[in-house]
Coordinates of C-alpha atoms and ligand atoms in Angstrom, one line a residue:
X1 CA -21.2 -15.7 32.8
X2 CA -21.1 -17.0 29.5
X3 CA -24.5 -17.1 28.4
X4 CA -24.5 -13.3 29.7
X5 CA -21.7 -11.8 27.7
X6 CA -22.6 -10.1 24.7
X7 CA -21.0 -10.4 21.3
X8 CA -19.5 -7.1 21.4
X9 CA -18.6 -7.9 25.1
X10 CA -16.8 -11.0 23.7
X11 CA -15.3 -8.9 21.0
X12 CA -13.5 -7.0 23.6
X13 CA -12.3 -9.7 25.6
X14 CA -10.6 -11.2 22.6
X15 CA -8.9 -8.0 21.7
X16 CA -7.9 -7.5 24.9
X17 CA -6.3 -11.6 25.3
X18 CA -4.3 -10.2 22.2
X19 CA -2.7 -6.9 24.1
X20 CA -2.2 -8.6 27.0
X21 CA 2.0 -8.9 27.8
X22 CA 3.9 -12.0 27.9
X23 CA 6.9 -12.2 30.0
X24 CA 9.8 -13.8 30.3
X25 CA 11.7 -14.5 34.0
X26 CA 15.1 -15.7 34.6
X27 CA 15.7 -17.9 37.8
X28 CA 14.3 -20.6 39.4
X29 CA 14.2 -20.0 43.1
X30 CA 11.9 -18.7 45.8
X31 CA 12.1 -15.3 44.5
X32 CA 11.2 -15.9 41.0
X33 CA 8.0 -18.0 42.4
X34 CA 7.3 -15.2 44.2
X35 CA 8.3 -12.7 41.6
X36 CA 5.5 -14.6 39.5
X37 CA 3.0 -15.2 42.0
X38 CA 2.7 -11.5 41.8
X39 CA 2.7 -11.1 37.8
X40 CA 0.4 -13.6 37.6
X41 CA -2.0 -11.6 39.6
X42 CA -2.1 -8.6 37.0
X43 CA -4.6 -7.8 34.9
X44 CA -1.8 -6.8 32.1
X45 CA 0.2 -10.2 32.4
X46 CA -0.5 -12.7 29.5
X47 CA 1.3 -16.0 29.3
X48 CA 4.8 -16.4 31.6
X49 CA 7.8 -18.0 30.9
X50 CA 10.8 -18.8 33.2
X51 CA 13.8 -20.3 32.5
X52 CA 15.0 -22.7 34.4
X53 CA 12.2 -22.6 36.3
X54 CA 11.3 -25.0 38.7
X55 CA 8.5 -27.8 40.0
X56 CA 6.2 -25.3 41.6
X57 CA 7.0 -22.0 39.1
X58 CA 5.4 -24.7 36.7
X59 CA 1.6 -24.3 37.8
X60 CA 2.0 -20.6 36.7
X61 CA 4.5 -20.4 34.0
X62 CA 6.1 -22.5 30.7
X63 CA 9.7 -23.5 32.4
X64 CA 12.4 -24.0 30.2
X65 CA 15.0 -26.3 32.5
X66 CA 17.2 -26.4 29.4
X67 CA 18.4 -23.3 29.6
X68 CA 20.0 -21.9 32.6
X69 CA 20.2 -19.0 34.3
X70 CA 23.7 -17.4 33.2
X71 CA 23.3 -18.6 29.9
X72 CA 23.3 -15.4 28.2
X73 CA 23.1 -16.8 24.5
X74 CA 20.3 -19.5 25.4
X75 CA 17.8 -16.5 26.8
X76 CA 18.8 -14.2 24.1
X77 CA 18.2 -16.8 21.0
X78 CA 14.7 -18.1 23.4
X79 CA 13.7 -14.3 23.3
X80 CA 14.2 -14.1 19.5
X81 CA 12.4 -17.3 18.5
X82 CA 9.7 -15.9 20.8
X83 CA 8.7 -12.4 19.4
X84 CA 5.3 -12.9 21.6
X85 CA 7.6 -12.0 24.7
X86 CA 7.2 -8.6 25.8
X87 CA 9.8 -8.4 28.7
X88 CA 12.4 -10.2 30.1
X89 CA 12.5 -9.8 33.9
X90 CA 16.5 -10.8 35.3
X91 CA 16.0 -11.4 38.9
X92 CA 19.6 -13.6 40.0
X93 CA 22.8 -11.3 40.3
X94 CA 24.8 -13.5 38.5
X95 CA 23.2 -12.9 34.7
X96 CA 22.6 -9.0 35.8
X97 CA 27.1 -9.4 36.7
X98 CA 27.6 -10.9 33.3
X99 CA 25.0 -8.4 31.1
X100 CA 22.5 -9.9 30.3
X101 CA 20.1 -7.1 30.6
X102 CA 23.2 -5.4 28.3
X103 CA 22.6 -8.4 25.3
X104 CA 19.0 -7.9 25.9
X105 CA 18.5 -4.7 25.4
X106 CA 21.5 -4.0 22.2
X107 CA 18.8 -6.6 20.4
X108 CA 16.1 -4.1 21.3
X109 CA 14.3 -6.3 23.6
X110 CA 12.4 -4.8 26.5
X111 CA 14.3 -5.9 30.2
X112 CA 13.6 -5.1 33.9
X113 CA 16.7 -5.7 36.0
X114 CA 20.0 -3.3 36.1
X115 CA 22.7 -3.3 33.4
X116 CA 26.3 -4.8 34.0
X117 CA 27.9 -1.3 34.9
X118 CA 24.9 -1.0 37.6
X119 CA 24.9 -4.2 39.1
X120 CA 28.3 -3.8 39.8
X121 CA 27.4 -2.1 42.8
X122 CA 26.2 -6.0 43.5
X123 CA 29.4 -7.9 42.4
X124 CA 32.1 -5.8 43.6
X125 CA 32.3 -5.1 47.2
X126 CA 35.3 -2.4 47.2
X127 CA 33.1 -0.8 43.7
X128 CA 30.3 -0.2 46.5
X129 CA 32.3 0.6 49.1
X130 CA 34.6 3.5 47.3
X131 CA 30.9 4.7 45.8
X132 CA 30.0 4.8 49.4
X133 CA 32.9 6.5 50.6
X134 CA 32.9 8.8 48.1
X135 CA 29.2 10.3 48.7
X136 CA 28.9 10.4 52.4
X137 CA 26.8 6.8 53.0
X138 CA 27.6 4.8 55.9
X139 CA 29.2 1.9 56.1
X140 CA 31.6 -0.1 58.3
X141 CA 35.5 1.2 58.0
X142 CA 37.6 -0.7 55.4
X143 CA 40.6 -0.9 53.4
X144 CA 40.9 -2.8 49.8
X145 CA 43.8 -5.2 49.0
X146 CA 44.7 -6.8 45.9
X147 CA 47.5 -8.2 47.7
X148 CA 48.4 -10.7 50.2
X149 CA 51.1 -9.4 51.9
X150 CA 49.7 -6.3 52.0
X151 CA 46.4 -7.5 53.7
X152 CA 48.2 -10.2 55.8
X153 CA 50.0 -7.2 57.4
X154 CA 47.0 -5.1 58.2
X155 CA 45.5 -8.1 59.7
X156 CA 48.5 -8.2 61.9
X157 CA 47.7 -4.7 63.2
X158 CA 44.0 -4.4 63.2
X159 CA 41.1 -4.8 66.1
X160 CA 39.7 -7.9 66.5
X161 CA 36.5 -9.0 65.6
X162 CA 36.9 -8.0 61.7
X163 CA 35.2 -9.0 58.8
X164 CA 36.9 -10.2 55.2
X165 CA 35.2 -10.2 52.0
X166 CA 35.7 -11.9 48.8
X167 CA 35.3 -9.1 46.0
X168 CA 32.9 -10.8 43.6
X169 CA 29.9 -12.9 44.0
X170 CA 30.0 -15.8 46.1
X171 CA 26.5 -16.5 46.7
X172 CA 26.7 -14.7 49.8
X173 CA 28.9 -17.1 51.2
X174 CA 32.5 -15.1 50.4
X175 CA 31.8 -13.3 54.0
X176 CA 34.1 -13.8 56.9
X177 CA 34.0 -12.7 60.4
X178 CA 37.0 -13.4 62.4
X179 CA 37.2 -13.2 65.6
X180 CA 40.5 -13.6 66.6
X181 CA 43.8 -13.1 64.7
X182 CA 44.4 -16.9 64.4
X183 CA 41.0 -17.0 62.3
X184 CA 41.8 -14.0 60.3
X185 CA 45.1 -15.1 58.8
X186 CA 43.4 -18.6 58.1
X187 CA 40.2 -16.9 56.2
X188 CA 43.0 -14.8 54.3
X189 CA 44.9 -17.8 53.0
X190 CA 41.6 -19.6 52.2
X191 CA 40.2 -16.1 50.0
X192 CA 43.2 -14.9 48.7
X193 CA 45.6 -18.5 48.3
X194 CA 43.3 -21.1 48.3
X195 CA 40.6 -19.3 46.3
X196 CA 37.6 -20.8 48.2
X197 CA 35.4 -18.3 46.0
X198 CA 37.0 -18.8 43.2
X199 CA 38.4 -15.2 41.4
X200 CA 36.4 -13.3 43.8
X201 CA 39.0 -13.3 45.9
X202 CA 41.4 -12.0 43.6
X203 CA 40.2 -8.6 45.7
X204 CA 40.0 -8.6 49.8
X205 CA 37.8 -6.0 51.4
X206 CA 39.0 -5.6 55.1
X207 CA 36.2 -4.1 57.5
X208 CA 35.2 -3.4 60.8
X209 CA 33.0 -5.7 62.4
X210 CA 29.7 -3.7 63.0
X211 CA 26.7 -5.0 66.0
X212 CA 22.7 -4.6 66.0
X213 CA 20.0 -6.0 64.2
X214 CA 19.8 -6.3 60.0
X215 CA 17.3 -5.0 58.4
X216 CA 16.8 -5.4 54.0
X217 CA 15.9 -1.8 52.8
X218 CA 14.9 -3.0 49.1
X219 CA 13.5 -0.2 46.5
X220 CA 12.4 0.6 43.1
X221 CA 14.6 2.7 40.5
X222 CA 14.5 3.6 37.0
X223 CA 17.6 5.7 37.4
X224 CA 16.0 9.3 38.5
X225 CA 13.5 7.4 40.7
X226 CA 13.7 5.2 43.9
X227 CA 10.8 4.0 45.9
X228 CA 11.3 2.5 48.8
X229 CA 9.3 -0.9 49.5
X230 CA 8.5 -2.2 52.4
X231 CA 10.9 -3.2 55.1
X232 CA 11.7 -6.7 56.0
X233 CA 14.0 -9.2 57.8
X234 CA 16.4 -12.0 56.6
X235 CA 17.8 -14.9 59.3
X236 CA 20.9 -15.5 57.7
X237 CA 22.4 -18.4 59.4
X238 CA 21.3 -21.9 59.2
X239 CA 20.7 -22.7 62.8
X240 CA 18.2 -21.2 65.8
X241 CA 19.9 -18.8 67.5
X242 CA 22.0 -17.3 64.5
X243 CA 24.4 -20.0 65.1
X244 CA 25.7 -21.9 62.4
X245 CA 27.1 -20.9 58.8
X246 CA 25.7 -18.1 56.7
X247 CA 23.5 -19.3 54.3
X248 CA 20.7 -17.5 51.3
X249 CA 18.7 -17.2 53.7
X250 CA 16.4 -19.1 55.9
X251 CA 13.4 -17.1 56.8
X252 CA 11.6 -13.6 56.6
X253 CA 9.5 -11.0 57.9
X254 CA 7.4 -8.3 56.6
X255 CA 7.0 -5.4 57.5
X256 CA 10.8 -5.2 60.2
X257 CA 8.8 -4.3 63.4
X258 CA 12.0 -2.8 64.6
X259 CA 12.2 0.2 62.1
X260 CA 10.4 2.9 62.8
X261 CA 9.0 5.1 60.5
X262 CA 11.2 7.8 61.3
X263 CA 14.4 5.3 60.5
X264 CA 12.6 3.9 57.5
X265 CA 12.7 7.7 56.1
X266 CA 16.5 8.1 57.0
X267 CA 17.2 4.7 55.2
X268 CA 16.0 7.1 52.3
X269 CA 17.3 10.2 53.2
X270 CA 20.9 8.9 53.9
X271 CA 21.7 5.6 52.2
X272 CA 18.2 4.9 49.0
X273 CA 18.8 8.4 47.5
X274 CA 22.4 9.3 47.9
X275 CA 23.2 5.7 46.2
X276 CA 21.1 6.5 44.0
X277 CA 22.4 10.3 43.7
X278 CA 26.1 8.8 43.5
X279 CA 25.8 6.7 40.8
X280 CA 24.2 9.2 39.1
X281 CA 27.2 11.4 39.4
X282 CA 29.6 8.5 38.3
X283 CA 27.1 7.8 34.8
X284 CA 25.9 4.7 36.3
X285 CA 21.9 4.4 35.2
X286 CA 20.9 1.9 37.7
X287 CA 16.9 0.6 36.8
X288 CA 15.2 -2.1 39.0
X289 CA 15.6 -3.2 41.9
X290 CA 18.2 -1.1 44.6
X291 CA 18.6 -3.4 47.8
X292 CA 20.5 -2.4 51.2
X293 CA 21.6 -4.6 53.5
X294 CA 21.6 -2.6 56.5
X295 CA 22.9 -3.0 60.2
X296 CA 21.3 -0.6 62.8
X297 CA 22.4 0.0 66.3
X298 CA 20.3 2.8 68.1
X299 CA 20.2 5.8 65.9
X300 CA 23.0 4.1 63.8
X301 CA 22.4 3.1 60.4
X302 CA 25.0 1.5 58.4
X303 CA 25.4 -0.8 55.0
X304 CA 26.5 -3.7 54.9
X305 CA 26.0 -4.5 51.6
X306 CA 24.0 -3.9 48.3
X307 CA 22.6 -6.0 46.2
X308 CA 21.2 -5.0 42.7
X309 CA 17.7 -7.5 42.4
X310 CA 15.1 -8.4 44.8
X311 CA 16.4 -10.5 47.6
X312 CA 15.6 -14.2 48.5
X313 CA 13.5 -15.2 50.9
X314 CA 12.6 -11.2 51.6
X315 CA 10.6 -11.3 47.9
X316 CA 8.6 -14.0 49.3
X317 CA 7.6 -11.4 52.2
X318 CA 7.7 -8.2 50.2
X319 CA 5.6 -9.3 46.8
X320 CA 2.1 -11.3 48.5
X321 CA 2.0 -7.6 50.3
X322 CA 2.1 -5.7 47.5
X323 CA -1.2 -4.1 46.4
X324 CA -0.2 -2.4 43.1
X325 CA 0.0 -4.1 39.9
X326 CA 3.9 -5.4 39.6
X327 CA 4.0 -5.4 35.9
X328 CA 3.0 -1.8 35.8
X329 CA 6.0 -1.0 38.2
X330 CA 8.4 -2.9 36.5
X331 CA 7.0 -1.0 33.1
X332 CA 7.5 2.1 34.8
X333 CA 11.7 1.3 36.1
X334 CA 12.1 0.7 32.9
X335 CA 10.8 4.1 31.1
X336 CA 11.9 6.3 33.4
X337 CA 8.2 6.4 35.0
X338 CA 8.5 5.8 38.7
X339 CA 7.2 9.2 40.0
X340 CA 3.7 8.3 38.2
X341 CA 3.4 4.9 40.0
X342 CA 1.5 5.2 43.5
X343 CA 2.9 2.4 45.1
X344 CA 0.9 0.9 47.9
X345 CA 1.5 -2.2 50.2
X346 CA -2.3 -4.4 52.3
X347 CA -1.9 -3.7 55.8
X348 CA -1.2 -7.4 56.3
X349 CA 1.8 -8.9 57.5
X350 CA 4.0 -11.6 56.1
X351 CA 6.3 -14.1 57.5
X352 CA 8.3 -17.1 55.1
X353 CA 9.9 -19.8 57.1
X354 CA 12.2 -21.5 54.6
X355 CA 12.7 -25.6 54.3
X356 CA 16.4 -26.9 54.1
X357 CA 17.6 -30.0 52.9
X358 CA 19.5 -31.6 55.4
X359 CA 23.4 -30.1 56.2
X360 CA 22.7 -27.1 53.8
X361 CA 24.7 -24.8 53.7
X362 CA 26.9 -27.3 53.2
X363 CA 26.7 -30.6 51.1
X364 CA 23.3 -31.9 51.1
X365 CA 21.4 -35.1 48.9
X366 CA 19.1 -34.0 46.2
X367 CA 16.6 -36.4 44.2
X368 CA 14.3 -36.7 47.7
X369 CA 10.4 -37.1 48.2
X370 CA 8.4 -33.8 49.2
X371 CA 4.8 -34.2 50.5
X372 CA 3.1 -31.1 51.1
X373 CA -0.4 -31.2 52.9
X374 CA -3.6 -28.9 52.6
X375 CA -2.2 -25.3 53.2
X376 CA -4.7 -23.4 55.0
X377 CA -5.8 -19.9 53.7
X378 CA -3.4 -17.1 53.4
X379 CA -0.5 -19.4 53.2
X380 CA 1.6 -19.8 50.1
X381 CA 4.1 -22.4 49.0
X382 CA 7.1 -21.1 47.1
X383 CA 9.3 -23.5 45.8
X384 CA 12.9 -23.2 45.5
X385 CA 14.8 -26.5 45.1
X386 CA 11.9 -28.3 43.7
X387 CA 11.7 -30.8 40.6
X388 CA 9.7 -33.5 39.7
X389 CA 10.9 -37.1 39.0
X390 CA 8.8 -39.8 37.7
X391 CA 5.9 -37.6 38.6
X392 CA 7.0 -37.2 42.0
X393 CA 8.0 -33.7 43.5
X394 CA 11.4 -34.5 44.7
X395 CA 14.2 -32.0 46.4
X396 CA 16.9 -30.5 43.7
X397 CA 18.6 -27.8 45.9
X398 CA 19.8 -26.7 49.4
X399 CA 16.8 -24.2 50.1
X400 CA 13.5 -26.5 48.9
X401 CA 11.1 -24.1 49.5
X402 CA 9.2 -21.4 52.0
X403 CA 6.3 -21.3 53.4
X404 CA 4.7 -17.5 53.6
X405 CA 1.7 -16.6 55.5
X406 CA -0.2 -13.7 55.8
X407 CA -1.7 -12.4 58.4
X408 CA -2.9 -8.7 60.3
X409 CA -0.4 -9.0 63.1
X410 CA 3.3 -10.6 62.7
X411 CA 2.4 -12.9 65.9
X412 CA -0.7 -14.0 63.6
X413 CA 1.4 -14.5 60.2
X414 CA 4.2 -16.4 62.4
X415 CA 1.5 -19.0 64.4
X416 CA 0.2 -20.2 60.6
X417 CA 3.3 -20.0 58.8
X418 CA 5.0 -22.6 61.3
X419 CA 1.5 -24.4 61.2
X420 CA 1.4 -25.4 57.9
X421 CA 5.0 -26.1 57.3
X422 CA 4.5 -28.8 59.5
X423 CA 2.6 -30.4 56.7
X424 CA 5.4 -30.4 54.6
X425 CA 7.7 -33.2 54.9
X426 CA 10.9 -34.4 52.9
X427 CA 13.7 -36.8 54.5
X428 CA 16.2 -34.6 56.8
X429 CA 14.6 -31.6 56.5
X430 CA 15.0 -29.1 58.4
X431 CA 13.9 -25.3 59.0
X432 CA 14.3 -22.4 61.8
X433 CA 12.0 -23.3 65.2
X434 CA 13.0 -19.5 66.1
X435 CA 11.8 -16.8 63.6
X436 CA 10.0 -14.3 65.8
X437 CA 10.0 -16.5 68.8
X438 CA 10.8 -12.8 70.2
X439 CA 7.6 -11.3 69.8
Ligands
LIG501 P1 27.1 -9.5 53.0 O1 27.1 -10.5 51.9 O2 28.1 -8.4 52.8 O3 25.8 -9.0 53.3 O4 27.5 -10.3 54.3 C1 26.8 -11.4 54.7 C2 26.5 -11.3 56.2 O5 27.7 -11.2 56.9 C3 25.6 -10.1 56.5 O6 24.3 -10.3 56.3 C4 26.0 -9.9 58.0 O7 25.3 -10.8 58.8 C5 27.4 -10.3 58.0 N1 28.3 -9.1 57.8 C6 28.8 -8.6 56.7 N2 29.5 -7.5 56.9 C7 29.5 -7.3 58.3 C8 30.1 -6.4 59.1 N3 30.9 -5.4 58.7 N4 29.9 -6.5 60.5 C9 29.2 -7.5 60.9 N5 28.6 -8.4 60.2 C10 28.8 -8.4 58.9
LIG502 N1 18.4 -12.9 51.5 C1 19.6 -12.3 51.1 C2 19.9 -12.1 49.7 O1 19.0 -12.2 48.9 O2 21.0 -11.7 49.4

């Protein structure tokens, strides 16, 4: 190739290393390997950063451990001693809660990811559920409390099962669903008294309990805009058979066999545009990423949540399918573009079985081994809890990592995914035997 390229060929190439865009990305889970897996893959995307990073987010990008992922002063001073970065890309909901798009962007630094007033719809439940009861989108029936006497008393009244929710973020652990009255009056003292989720229960939302399957509707915005990406499926709880607690996550698939495309248009119809719509009405820009957690039951679709990034494991679903370059669609949510972008999604499909460590999501040992064998093709390792130790890959975290494949059929991407994370292996690990064991 070399001995081929012209001078003036060379001359280009050079000029075009100089134009190409550096970026910046906060986290250092699954989703941000995932998140840049995908930049990495565009012809636009110079050198990546990530800060904290992690073990495998390392083979594509600079990590900066030293500076976490709420620390809103340490990623603004990193961005100014770096005037080579040309976007900052916030995927957690925690810094997007506490501004840091808002400090980015009052320096005049470019940032993909919602503002504080935006993400709100994220980290506060009864904010999202008055914006959805205020523009027509469905969700379960609920009343808000701020205090304990007041919701102990509903309690005493109300149909059983119900479901109580910490306000705030609780890293989507400040869900309850009670089934009897007994359980409900002891997850009300443990939100509301003991503070289990810390001030996020200063605020109780009180809901019915709603039945079907979930589905994540996740789309694009740049505040007029909202694209709709493909659907996919989380497995919430830790253990086969949707038993055990809720967790992050602990497996995925792409695209949710289960939604039609006649539902996947009423997700946009009835819940993507009119949240959308709504905020717009309440002078709420919201740019990046718009996620609904949805429950459907026959011709019934209702939310159950919304979260204001790119969810985790679903990313590591969503992005290996993406066809389109993700740096031009993150350019675009942020200019106001969207409507330009054809976004388009390979006909493949994806599925992410996700590797525990041992009694997550509950207290679990850190600092352990992980071998990972030769993945065959299609398959991709994301890491999550990874680090290395004396030039070992060790576990650092509750979700270690997940293992995508991709493949034309959902059976297909399901048979290899479980195939090669057999040839991972770190003490008490564990993953789901049952993702897809349906189909
Ligand atoms: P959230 O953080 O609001 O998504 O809640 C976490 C999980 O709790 C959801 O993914 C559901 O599995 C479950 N959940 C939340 N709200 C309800 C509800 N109203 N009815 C039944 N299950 C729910
Ligand atoms: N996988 C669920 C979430 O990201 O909130």
């Amino acid at each position: 190739w070399d001995s081929v390229t012209s001078n003036t060929e060379k001359d280009t190439l050079t000029e075009e290393t100089h134009m190409k865009k550096n970026i910046l990305v906060i986290g250092g889970g699954g989703r941000e390997h995932a998140i840049i897996h995908a930049l990495s893959r565009s012809p636009e995307a110079g050198k990546i950063y990530c800060a904290p990073g992690n073990a495998g987010i390392a083979a594509l990008a600079e990590c900066h451990p030293e500076i976490k992922a709420t620390d809103l002063d340490g990623v603004v001073a990193f961005v100014r001693s770096h005037p080579d970065i040309y976007m900052t890309v916030v995927a957690p909901d925690d810094p997007l809660a506490l501004g840091m798009v808002d400090r980015l962007e009052a320096e005049g630094f470019r940032a993909f990811g919602p503002r504080a007033a935006a993400a709100r719809l994220e980290a506060s439940k009864s904010f999202a559920k008055d914006l959805m009861k205020k523009y027509g989108i469905p969700t379960a029936a609920y009343e808000v409390f701020t205090d304990y006497d007041a919701a102990r008393a509903y309690i005493d009244g109300c149909r059983y099962p119900v479901v109580l929710k910490a306000d705030g973020l609780a890293l989507g652990k400040g869900v309850l669903i009670c089934e009897t009255h007994e359980q409900a009056v002891a997850g009300l003292k443990e939100i509301m008294l003991d503070k289990a989720f810390g001030s996020a229960g200063n605020t109780l939302v009180v809901e019915d309990c709603l039945t079907g399957f979930e589905c994540s509707a996740l789309a694009f915005c740049d505040g007029k805009t909202v694209v709709p990406m493909t659907t996919s499926q989380d497995h919430k709880r830790a253990l086969d058979g949707n038993k055990g607690l809720n967790t992050g996550g602990m497996g995925t698939f792409s695209p949710s066999y289960k939604v039609s495309p006649e539902m996947e248009k009423r997700i946009y119809d009835e819940v993507l545009r009119p949240t959308l719509d709504g905020l717009i009405s309440e002078g709420v820009e919201f740019k990046g990423v718009l996620y609904a957690g949805l429950m459907i039951n026959g011709d019934d679709i209702r939310v159950l949540e919304f979260n204001a990034r790119f969810g985790d494991p679903e990313t590591q679903v969503i992005l290996p399918r993406l066809a389109t370059d993700l740096l031009e669609i993150f350019d675009a949510c942020i200019d106001g573009t969207l409507d330009k972008v054809r976004i388009e999604w390979t006909g493949n499909a994806a599925v992410c079985i996700v590797a525990a460590s041992g009694g997550y999501p509950e207290a679990y040992e850190k600092g352990k081994e992980i071998t990972i064998g030769d993945m065959d093709d299609n398959v991709i390792v994301f890491h999550a809890g990874t680090a290395f130790k004396d030039g070992k890959l060790v576990t650092n975290g509750g979700r270690v990592l997940g293992v995508t494949a991709l493949a034309p059929t959902l059976r297909e991407a399901r048979d290899l995914a479980y195939a090669n994370i057999r040839k991972v292996h770190f003490d008490k690990m564990h993953y789901r035997k049952d993702i897809l064991s349906e189909l």
